[in-house]
């Protein structure tokens, strides 16, 4: 029995290890490639231990960029950061307010409003991309942060998430607030937001990564290289017509592009768990 | 301090459902009024209308001399204790109690003084920094009461505050609520479906059913002289036995052919009129034959420790008798019952109203 269990454990570890290797190896390869010069990578005999050019590659990438993207990756990261933060924060603000309205206020066409928001779930950016582009262009928002952020804020996921959460908060809490002299805004600020921290954190993580990884929309509406995001930058770096692709710079950029989402997940997860443990309705 | 006056208060919900059908009631300043009734009788709705959490469809609610129909809950000078306590989960006990005062712009030192004082009264001084989830049910209950006390309101409203506690704690908190209300002298309105709570706590007991008041009185008045069959069977545990009977003459009714003497009987009832005879299980003497004897066939016995409940049938109707343990052999198959004439209640089978002396 004991013997048996040990073999089973070994088998489980084996399967898990294979899985991890499959997922992690390309990532490791990218990190590795960011520590060699381009010649070593191109000749196809890249060693499996880090090389000597890390500092040089990262310095070059962050502050000067590659030949084809012509912008320092630092600028691209800054653009991506603004876009991802803008989308995450904007979406949280809009959806928590609209969920608050839908759940706690009785006004004409309340459910109609809710269903209209709900229906937008079926219309992701890709589906409405032409009319959205047209509107953004007409508003003169091409090559602006507003143009990058605004159209991606409009979606129903956050509203639904907050609505479901608000519905689980007992009505007595609202009534107690009323008796305690808290109006709608005070109730929102003093009770709903503190109770929603976990939901806010979850939504932030999801939306930050969603915003950071956007490709199609920034590709359409940014033409200036100073406005391009890091995801677009990677694509441009791996593509060159008459020269060798700068794989060392491209891989360094890829590693840099992975960093913020990873940090967000690692940092927010702590808040996440803390929120889960501490909040009680 | 102020009393509360209800003048033909109505609540009509969407779809023309009338939850409260014109209730009029005067609650004296400083008294403890308990609204009791089965679920759906409108007692909670009535309380919530006094609190301002439900709109008033008709009539007037007065706190003191002020009609408060259109006044916001926070401006009515009331405080409410909820069934599930409704403490703010993310705030400390101190902040929970201070929140209402903060919102009113009470100065900080005053808030601290009042919270400390309330905490002392309720013996929760050591928990002020804790969060509600770190407290037991009884402690949460105290915090909820503390939140009410610090506001120094004209009226306390309690919405079944003890129903989430276990039986032992419920008895303990019941006594504490009563003691607290006596000490503070604040008019209190308390909603419950538990008739023991209702009897023990109230100065003024209001029995409700179907959105209407069935009877108002002191607990002993309601117990001794129930005005309707509903009140008779609702107040008292185990409930009053109701037997079908007939009028025989002044002060005399018959049940299953046996004559029973009655003290409290309306004059002028024609002999032969059908009538309902109410006998409380604890008012019936079982065992030896007496002046007005009924025979009961025993089905089974419930042991309650100090007393035993004999279940069976009298004149074809279900009947329960309460007797001290050991007074009657538990294997008795048949009992002879006698009743004091003063403990017989008569009701009209049609209107269910009491047929007592006017």
XYZ file of C-alpha atoms in Angstrom:
639
model
C 0.000 0.000 0.000
C 2.728 2.412 1.082
C 4.932 1.284 -1.796
C 2.071 1.753 -4.147
C 1.437 5.298 -3.007
C 5.061 6.237 -3.465
C 5.031 5.106 -7.095
C 1.846 7.004 -7.650
C 3.465 10.145 -6.251
C 6.459 9.691 -8.505
C 4.187 9.330 -11.512
C 2.298 12.467 -10.556
C 5.501 14.452 -10.163
C 6.750 13.149 -13.477
C 3.637 14.286 -15.327
C 3.727 17.673 -13.627
C 7.403 18.128 -14.411
C 6.844 17.368 -18.083
C 4.028 19.909 -18.119
C 6.136 22.572 -16.450
C 9.050 21.957 -18.808
C 6.787 22.270 -21.825
C 5.409 25.584 -20.563
C 8.587 26.989 -19.075
C 11.187 26.031 -21.648
C 10.259 28.645 -24.280
C 10.223 31.272 -21.547
C 13.622 30.122 -20.381
C 14.838 30.218 -23.966
C 13.714 33.819 -24.333
C 15.482 34.808 -21.129
C 18.548 32.933 -22.318
C 18.517 34.589 -25.718
C 18.403 37.997 -24.074
C 21.870 37.308 -22.652
C 23.710 36.597 -25.953
C 24.712 38.692 -28.914
C 22.866 38.227 -32.174
C 25.607 36.129 -33.827
C 25.498 33.439 -31.179
C 21.717 33.164 -31.514
C 21.747 33.082 -35.305
C 24.378 30.353 -35.717
C 21.999 27.951 -33.950
C 24.347 26.734 -31.240
C 23.088 28.794 -28.348
C 24.276 27.289 -25.036
C 21.704 26.423 -22.365
C 23.404 28.578 -19.736
C 23.182 32.405 -19.732
C 25.721 34.308 -21.769
C 27.728 37.478 -21.065
C 25.730 40.122 -22.989
C 22.726 40.617 -20.668
C 23.562 44.111 -19.406
C 24.405 45.336 -22.876
C 21.210 43.883 -24.425
C 18.890 45.306 -21.782
C 20.567 48.695 -21.868
C 20.377 48.845 -25.667
C 16.740 47.667 -25.706
C 15.400 49.879 -22.979
C 17.028 53.107 -24.058
C 17.656 52.771 -27.807
C 15.530 49.952 -29.188
C 16.092 47.898 -32.318
C 16.800 49.043 -35.838
C 13.325 48.313 -37.176
C 11.172 49.618 -34.328
C 13.268 52.765 -34.005
C 12.008 53.525 -30.532
C 13.490 52.679 -27.160
C 11.506 49.840 -25.587
C 11.333 51.973 -22.437
C 8.940 54.314 -24.303
C 6.904 51.346 -25.548
C 6.623 49.960 -22.041
C 5.511 53.353 -20.835
C 2.824 53.425 -23.550
C 1.701 49.903 -22.737
C 1.641 50.709 -19.044
C -0.581 53.758 -19.594
C -2.878 51.796 -21.831
C -3.171 48.784 -19.516
C -3.602 50.927 -16.410
C -6.097 53.157 -18.192
C -8.165 50.202 -19.304
C -8.033 48.459 -15.925
C -8.800 51.522 -13.808
C -11.311 52.965 -16.272
C -13.169 49.723 -16.503
C -13.311 49.260 -12.739
C -14.608 52.791 -12.201
C -17.225 52.560 -14.949
C -18.423 49.091 -14.057
C -18.617 49.576 -10.292
C -20.647 52.744 -10.805
C -22.986 51.193 -13.343
C -23.469 48.084 -11.200
C -24.206 50.348 -8.211
C -26.845 52.145 -10.265
C -28.430 48.967 -11.572
C -28.575 47.185 -8.212
C -29.387 49.971 -5.750
C -31.511 52.472 -7.638
C -35.000 52.114 -9.014
C -35.333 54.199 -12.155
C -37.343 53.851 -15.354
C -35.755 51.529 -17.930
C -33.365 50.159 -15.297
C -33.534 46.610 -16.608
C -33.402 47.846 -20.193
C -30.165 49.628 -19.372
C -28.828 46.486 -17.768
C -29.702 44.331 -20.763
C -28.139 46.783 -23.189
C -24.930 46.594 -21.165
C -25.266 42.829 -21.106
C -25.662 42.589 -24.885
C -22.332 44.347 -25.442
C -20.779 41.130 -24.137
C -21.613 39.654 -27.499
C -19.814 42.445 -29.334
C -16.079 42.248 -28.621
C -13.714 44.862 -30.081
C -12.963 42.751 -33.144
C -16.611 42.657 -34.175
C -17.226 46.377 -33.887
C -13.771 47.382 -34.977
C -14.664 49.335 -38.107
C -17.361 51.584 -36.566
C -15.196 52.025 -33.479
C -12.229 53.039 -35.638
C -14.440 55.461 -37.547
C -15.684 57.122 -34.374
C -12.233 57.347 -32.829
C -10.828 58.783 -36.071
C -13.652 61.327 -36.371
C -13.064 62.425 -32.819
C -9.419 63.038 -33.706
C -8.221 60.468 -31.208
C -5.840 58.529 -33.469
C -2.376 58.311 -31.969
C -3.590 59.374 -28.535
C -3.774 57.530 -25.219
C -7.490 58.320 -25.021
C -8.007 56.634 -28.365
C -6.070 53.600 -27.183
C -7.971 53.266 -23.912
C -11.533 54.464 -24.316
C -12.961 51.906 -26.774
C -11.557 49.011 -24.743
C -13.127 50.250 -21.513
C -16.610 49.785 -22.890
C -17.593 46.221 -22.067
C -19.945 44.454 -19.732
C -17.792 41.918 -17.894
C -16.948 44.203 -14.992
C -20.510 45.455 -14.607
C -21.780 41.897 -14.436
C -19.133 40.875 -11.933
C -19.927 43.756 -9.588
C -23.664 43.326 -10.036
C -23.460 39.688 -8.976
C -21.345 40.642 -5.995
C -23.632 43.485 -4.903
C -26.640 41.179 -5.054
C -25.032 38.995 -2.372
C -24.671 41.898 0.088
C -27.599 41.721 2.524
C -30.182 44.497 2.209
C -29.989 45.072 5.943
C -26.552 46.609 5.469
C -28.059 49.263 3.221
C -30.889 49.788 5.688
C -28.496 50.074 8.618
C -26.577 52.681 6.625
C -29.760 54.592 5.944
C -30.581 54.669 9.650
C -26.984 55.668 10.380
C -27.534 58.680 8.163
C -25.414 57.562 5.224
C -26.796 58.620 1.856
C -26.276 56.732 -1.382
C -22.772 58.068 -1.936
C -21.634 57.463 1.632
C -22.977 53.904 1.496
C -21.048 53.397 -1.732
C -17.834 54.863 -0.371
C -17.925 53.539 3.206
C -19.496 50.124 2.731
C -19.651 48.908 -0.858
C -16.106 49.771 -1.921
C -14.389 48.299 1.154
C -16.428 45.121 0.704
C -15.607 44.979 -3.014
C -11.804 45.116 -2.623
C -11.398 41.475 -3.581
C -13.577 41.831 -6.642
C -11.757 45.017 -7.615
C -8.401 43.254 -7.289
C -9.568 40.335 -9.409
C -10.929 42.617 -12.083
C -7.753 44.698 -12.036
C -5.557 41.667 -12.660
C -7.730 40.417 -15.507
C -8.087 43.806 -17.155
C -4.466 44.843 -16.771
C -3.298 41.739 -18.576
C -6.043 42.120 -21.156
C -4.943 45.713 -21.811
C -1.235 44.924 -21.808
C -1.662 42.150 -24.376
C -3.800 44.160 -26.820
C -2.460 43.856 -30.336
C -5.104 44.523 -32.974
C -6.478 47.795 -31.642
C -3.141 49.583 -31.032
C -1.942 48.325 -34.402
C -4.909 50.031 -36.076
C -4.944 53.358 -34.386
C -1.277 54.135 -33.709
C 0.846 55.239 -36.611
C 3.538 57.244 -34.842
C 6.316 55.050 -33.578
C 6.383 57.076 -30.368
C 2.873 55.826 -29.587
C 3.399 52.137 -30.243
C 2.991 49.593 -27.479
C 5.477 46.895 -26.570
C 3.431 44.049 -28.072
C 3.551 45.803 -31.440
C 7.236 46.518 -30.896
C 8.054 42.809 -30.578
C 6.296 42.065 -33.824
C 8.223 44.800 -35.636
C 11.559 43.638 -34.230
C 11.271 40.114 -35.578
C 10.511 41.330 -39.065
C 13.104 42.913 -41.319
C 13.437 42.796 -45.063
C 17.088 43.310 -45.868
C 18.961 42.703 -42.661
C 19.163 39.977 -40.040
C 16.464 40.225 -37.393
C 17.943 41.432 -34.106
C 16.896 38.371 -32.152
C 18.786 39.377 -29.059
C 16.867 42.694 -28.892
C 13.575 40.976 -29.789
C 14.011 38.404 -27.013
C 15.009 41.068 -24.514
C 11.881 42.980 -25.442
C 9.800 39.832 -25.016
C 11.206 39.295 -21.531
C 10.547 42.918 -20.653
C 7.007 42.582 -22.013
C 6.345 39.627 -19.729
C 7.542 41.372 -16.629
C 4.680 43.783 -15.723
C 1.866 41.223 -16.033
C 3.873 38.792 -13.929
C 4.493 41.466 -11.310
C 0.819 42.429 -11.273
C -0.236 38.829 -10.735
C 2.377 38.204 -8.047
C 1.616 41.422 -6.167
C -2.165 41.362 -6.539
C -2.400 37.721 -5.615
C -1.315 38.618 -2.104
C -4.039 41.239 -1.889
C -6.376 38.737 -3.435
C -5.807 36.085 -0.809
C -5.822 38.677 1.970
C -9.118 39.967 0.680
C -10.561 36.490 0.505
C -9.522 35.719 4.058
C -10.536 39.019 5.635
C -13.760 40.003 3.987
C -16.977 38.572 5.210
C -20.376 39.665 4.157
C -38.110 60.584 24.806
C -41.325 60.202 22.904
C -44.209 57.866 22.385
C -45.250 56.479 19.022
C -48.719 56.821 17.544
C -50.015 54.927 14.543
C -53.191 56.205 12.911
C -54.888 53.759 10.476
C -51.513 52.918 8.925
C -51.704 50.958 5.697
C -49.180 49.266 3.460
C -50.208 48.282 -0.023
C -47.597 46.606 -2.187
C -47.528 46.563 -5.960
C -50.252 44.277 -7.254
C -52.687 45.532 -4.596
C -51.441 43.235 -1.859
C -52.417 44.815 1.434
C -49.792 43.818 3.986
C -50.949 46.161 6.746
C -54.655 46.934 6.846
C -55.217 50.141 8.747
C -53.479 49.668 12.080
C -54.047 52.180 14.877
C -51.959 51.935 17.999
C -50.666 54.203 20.742
C -47.355 53.344 22.380
C -46.629 55.245 25.574
C -43.381 57.057 26.139
C -40.820 54.743 27.719
C -42.856 51.575 27.375
C -41.811 48.294 25.809
C -44.201 47.295 23.058
C -43.950 43.886 21.428
C -45.586 43.099 18.091
C -46.148 39.383 17.863
C -47.781 37.214 15.225
C -47.108 34.419 12.776
C -44.887 35.107 9.774
C -46.596 37.198 7.123
C -48.867 38.981 9.597
C -47.411 42.374 8.746
C -45.539 42.980 12.002
C -42.148 43.452 10.362
C -43.623 45.637 7.646
C -45.197 47.804 10.331
C -41.879 48.134 12.148
C -40.071 48.980 8.927
C -42.647 51.671 8.220
C -41.972 53.201 11.623
C -38.246 53.026 10.830
C -38.767 54.664 7.440
C -37.463 51.707 5.452
C -40.873 51.172 3.807
C -43.056 53.908 2.422
C -46.408 54.429 4.125
C -49.358 53.846 1.774
C -51.972 55.407 4.053
C -52.473 56.828 7.528
C -49.914 58.542 9.705
C -46.968 57.505 11.860
C -46.165 59.916 14.670
C -43.050 59.888 16.826
C -43.776 62.240 19.686
C -45.935 64.950 18.157
C -44.254 64.862 14.774
C -45.764 63.078 11.773
C -42.781 61.282 10.220
C -44.356 59.815 7.064
C -42.027 61.798 4.804
C -39.013 61.985 7.118
C -35.777 60.156 6.227
C -34.902 57.204 8.527
C -31.814 58.980 9.835
C -33.883 62.034 10.816
C -36.596 60.112 12.650
C -34.548 59.816 15.799
C -34.852 56.052 15.896
C -32.334 53.232 16.094
C -32.855 49.742 14.820
C -31.457 46.338 15.685
C -31.695 43.880 12.807
C -32.245 40.149 12.846
C -28.867 39.427 11.226
C -27.293 42.358 13.146
C -26.266 44.077 9.864
C -22.892 45.081 11.283
C -20.473 46.569 8.774
C -18.107 43.635 8.262
C -15.093 45.743 7.332
C -15.298 48.084 10.310
C -14.092 47.486 13.837
C -16.630 47.267 16.643
C -15.756 50.822 17.611
C -16.297 52.115 14.073
C -19.525 50.191 13.756
C -20.899 51.980 16.774
C -19.386 55.348 15.850
C -20.456 55.370 12.192
C -23.911 56.865 12.702
C -22.552 59.575 14.985
C -19.755 60.394 12.522
C -22.270 60.811 9.738
C -24.205 63.244 11.897
C -21.114 65.313 12.511
C -20.864 64.582 16.241
C -17.532 65.850 17.611
C -14.882 63.154 18.081
C -14.496 63.373 21.880
C -18.279 63.075 22.252
C -18.328 60.016 19.965
C -15.598 58.392 21.974
C -17.377 59.118 25.249
C -20.659 57.653 24.025
C -19.109 54.555 22.454
C -17.076 53.844 25.573
C -20.135 54.256 27.741
C -22.264 51.970 25.582
C -19.442 49.426 25.501
C -19.283 49.514 29.297
C -23.033 49.004 29.652
C -22.939 46.073 27.249
C -19.653 44.610 28.544
C -17.954 44.683 25.157
C -15.131 47.072 26.116
C -12.484 44.477 25.319
C -13.709 43.906 21.771
C -13.722 47.485 20.474
C -10.801 46.912 18.104
C -12.091 43.610 16.726
C -13.958 43.020 13.523
C -17.506 41.615 13.715
C -16.450 38.251 12.284
C -14.126 37.722 15.258
C -17.091 37.888 17.622
C -19.600 35.268 18.721
C -23.288 35.624 17.928
C -24.095 37.027 21.353
C -21.283 39.577 21.151
C -22.404 40.686 17.696
C -25.864 41.123 19.111
C -24.440 43.391 21.797
C -22.557 45.440 19.229
C -25.762 45.855 17.256
C -27.451 47.097 20.410
C -24.485 49.320 21.165
C -24.859 50.906 17.763
C -28.454 51.685 18.690
C -27.660 52.980 22.171
C -24.920 55.459 21.195
C -27.362 57.431 19.103
C -29.536 58.154 22.145
C -32.667 57.820 20.040
C -36.283 58.517 20.950
C -37.286 55.005 19.940
C -35.548 51.626 19.704
C -36.793 49.276 17.018
C -35.974 45.582 17.256
C -36.639 43.268 14.321
C -36.504 39.709 15.702
C -33.085 40.400 17.191
C -32.724 37.096 19.029
C -33.808 34.620 16.403
C -30.250 33.944 15.204
C -29.017 32.975 18.660
C -29.057 29.544 20.263
C -31.722 28.824 22.848
C -29.593 29.418 25.932
C -28.153 32.702 24.710
C -31.577 33.829 23.616
C -32.904 33.575 27.172
C -29.863 35.432 28.492
C -30.058 38.241 25.920
C -33.797 38.517 26.441
C -33.232 39.321 30.088
C -30.495 41.786 29.172
C -32.621 43.610 26.639
C -35.357 43.983 29.214
C -32.935 45.236 31.859
C -31.331 47.648 29.410
C -34.638 49.045 28.279
C -35.686 49.592 31.898
C -32.402 51.343 32.664
C -32.460 53.612 29.619
C -36.214 54.195 29.651
C -36.380 54.501 25.884
C -39.620 53.645 24.087
C -39.035 50.298 22.371
C -40.894 48.442 19.685
C -39.940 44.824 19.305
C -41.062 42.395 16.638
C -41.001 38.666 17.249
C -42.849 35.508 16.351
C -41.809 33.885 19.615
C -44.612 34.192 22.120
C -42.354 33.558 25.096
C -40.237 36.574 24.138
C -43.409 38.532 23.588
C -44.851 37.661 26.998
C -41.664 38.216 28.978
C -40.480 41.450 27.389
C -43.575 43.503 26.827
C -45.366 46.138 28.817
C -47.776 46.335 25.940
C -48.408 43.260 23.856
C -49.828 43.611 20.352
C -50.985 40.391 18.703
C -51.250 40.699 14.921
C -52.667 38.465 12.242
C -53.335 39.031 8.563
C -52.194 42.656 8.616
C -54.503 43.594 11.465
C -54.277 43.932 15.218
C -56.089 41.112 16.997
C -55.591 42.368 20.528
C -53.623 44.940 22.498
C -53.034 44.659 26.217
C -50.623 43.756 28.981
C -49.237 40.216 28.659
C -51.420 38.979 31.498
C -54.567 40.565 30.036
C -53.880 38.938 26.701
C -53.197 35.608 28.348
C -56.139 35.659 30.752
C -58.724 37.161 28.509
C -57.933 36.560 24.826
C -60.323 38.555 22.647
C -60.328 36.162 19.706
C -59.767 32.484 19.112
C -56.601 33.392 17.183
C -55.068 35.140 20.206
C -56.208 32.308 22.483
C -54.394 29.683 20.447
C -51.377 31.867 19.585
C -50.455 33.038 23.076
C -49.724 30.253 25.530
C -47.675 27.119 25.087
C -48.870 24.484 24.453
C -51.751 26.290 22.716
C -55.252 26.488 24.137
C -57.554 23.530 23.371
C -60.694 24.467 21.461
C -63.700 22.143 21.813
C -67.065 22.363 20.050
C -69.891 22.976 22.515
C -73.429 24.228 23.015
C -75.023 26.875 25.215
C -77.113 25.257 27.963
C -78.144 28.343 29.906
C -76.575 31.291 31.759
C -73.129 30.269 32.961
C -73.490 26.765 31.582
C -72.245 25.159 28.379
C -71.994 21.540 27.333
C -69.215 19.661 25.613
C -69.908 16.151 24.373
C -72.948 15.946 26.666
C -71.030 17.056 29.776
C -72.048 20.311 31.447
C -69.328 22.828 32.221
C -69.803 25.883 34.423
C -68.484 29.198 33.028
C -67.923 32.482 34.864
C -67.141 34.752 31.943
C -70.098 34.301 29.596
C -72.077 36.826 27.615
C -75.715 37.317 28.683
C -78.598 36.469 26.417
C -77.094 33.568 24.517
C -79.954 31.299 23.431
C -79.696 27.687 24.719
C -78.658 25.347 21.928
C -76.410 27.948 20.210
C -73.190 26.381 18.915
C -70.145 27.743 20.718
C -66.435 27.087 20.978
C -65.022 26.270 24.377
C -61.378 27.099 25.026
C -59.405 25.387 27.787
C -55.711 25.953 28.436
C -53.706 22.727 28.925
C -52.305 24.127 32.173
C -55.751 25.118 33.552
C -57.168 21.624 33.332
C -56.960 19.344 36.376
C -56.649 15.753 35.345
C -57.250 12.629 37.323
C -60.215 12.569 39.717
C -63.784 13.281 38.711
C -65.237 16.682 39.622
C -68.107 19.093 39.067
C -67.627 19.622 35.322
C -65.965 16.474 34.187
C -64.776 15.623 30.695
C -63.314 12.320 29.637
C -60.126 12.211 27.606
C -58.726 9.236 25.683
C -54.938 9.436 25.916
C -52.900 8.781 22.745
C -49.393 9.490 23.986
C -47.401 11.408 26.568
C -44.616 13.956 26.048
C -42.066 14.276 28.821
C -40.834 17.805 29.523
C -39.016 17.057 32.754
C -40.967 19.032 35.320
C -44.235 18.503 33.479
C -45.842 15.981 31.174
C -48.092 16.683 28.220
C -50.921 14.200 27.686
C -52.149 14.198 24.076
C -55.507 12.693 23.239
C -59.101 13.387 22.264
C -62.031 14.958 24.080
C -65.451 14.918 22.406
C -63.762 14.067 19.096
C -61.362 17.039 19.153
C -57.602 17.010 19.785
C -56.796 17.881 23.363
C -53.638 18.440 25.401
C -53.346 18.421 29.169
C -50.329 19.595 31.110
C -49.681 17.964 34.469
C -46.806 17.927 36.917
C -44.655 14.869 36.461
C -45.748 12.028 38.729
C -49.195 13.445 39.309
C -50.722 11.046 36.786
C -49.412 7.637 35.786
C -47.745 7.999 32.391
C -49.498 4.866 31.103
C -52.999 6.184 31.841
C -55.350 5.348 28.975
C -58.183 7.613 30.026
C -58.314 10.791 32.084
C -61.100 12.632 33.837
C -60.731 16.385 33.498
C -62.093 19.221 35.629
C -61.857 22.956 35.023
C -62.398 26.003 37.233
C -65.375 27.985 35.854
C -63.129 31.076 35.735
C -60.706 29.367 33.354
C -63.202 28.584 30.606
C -63.068 30.794 27.487
C -65.956 30.986 25.039
C -65.732 32.010 21.380
C -68.230 32.555 18.610
C -67.631 29.896 15.923
C -68.527 32.361 13.126
C -66.769 35.583 14.123
C -64.159 33.805 16.348
C -64.655 36.695 18.835
C -64.766 36.108 22.570
C -68.233 35.648 24.045
C -67.367 37.013 27.472
C -69.133 39.548 29.669
C -69.343 42.948 28.035
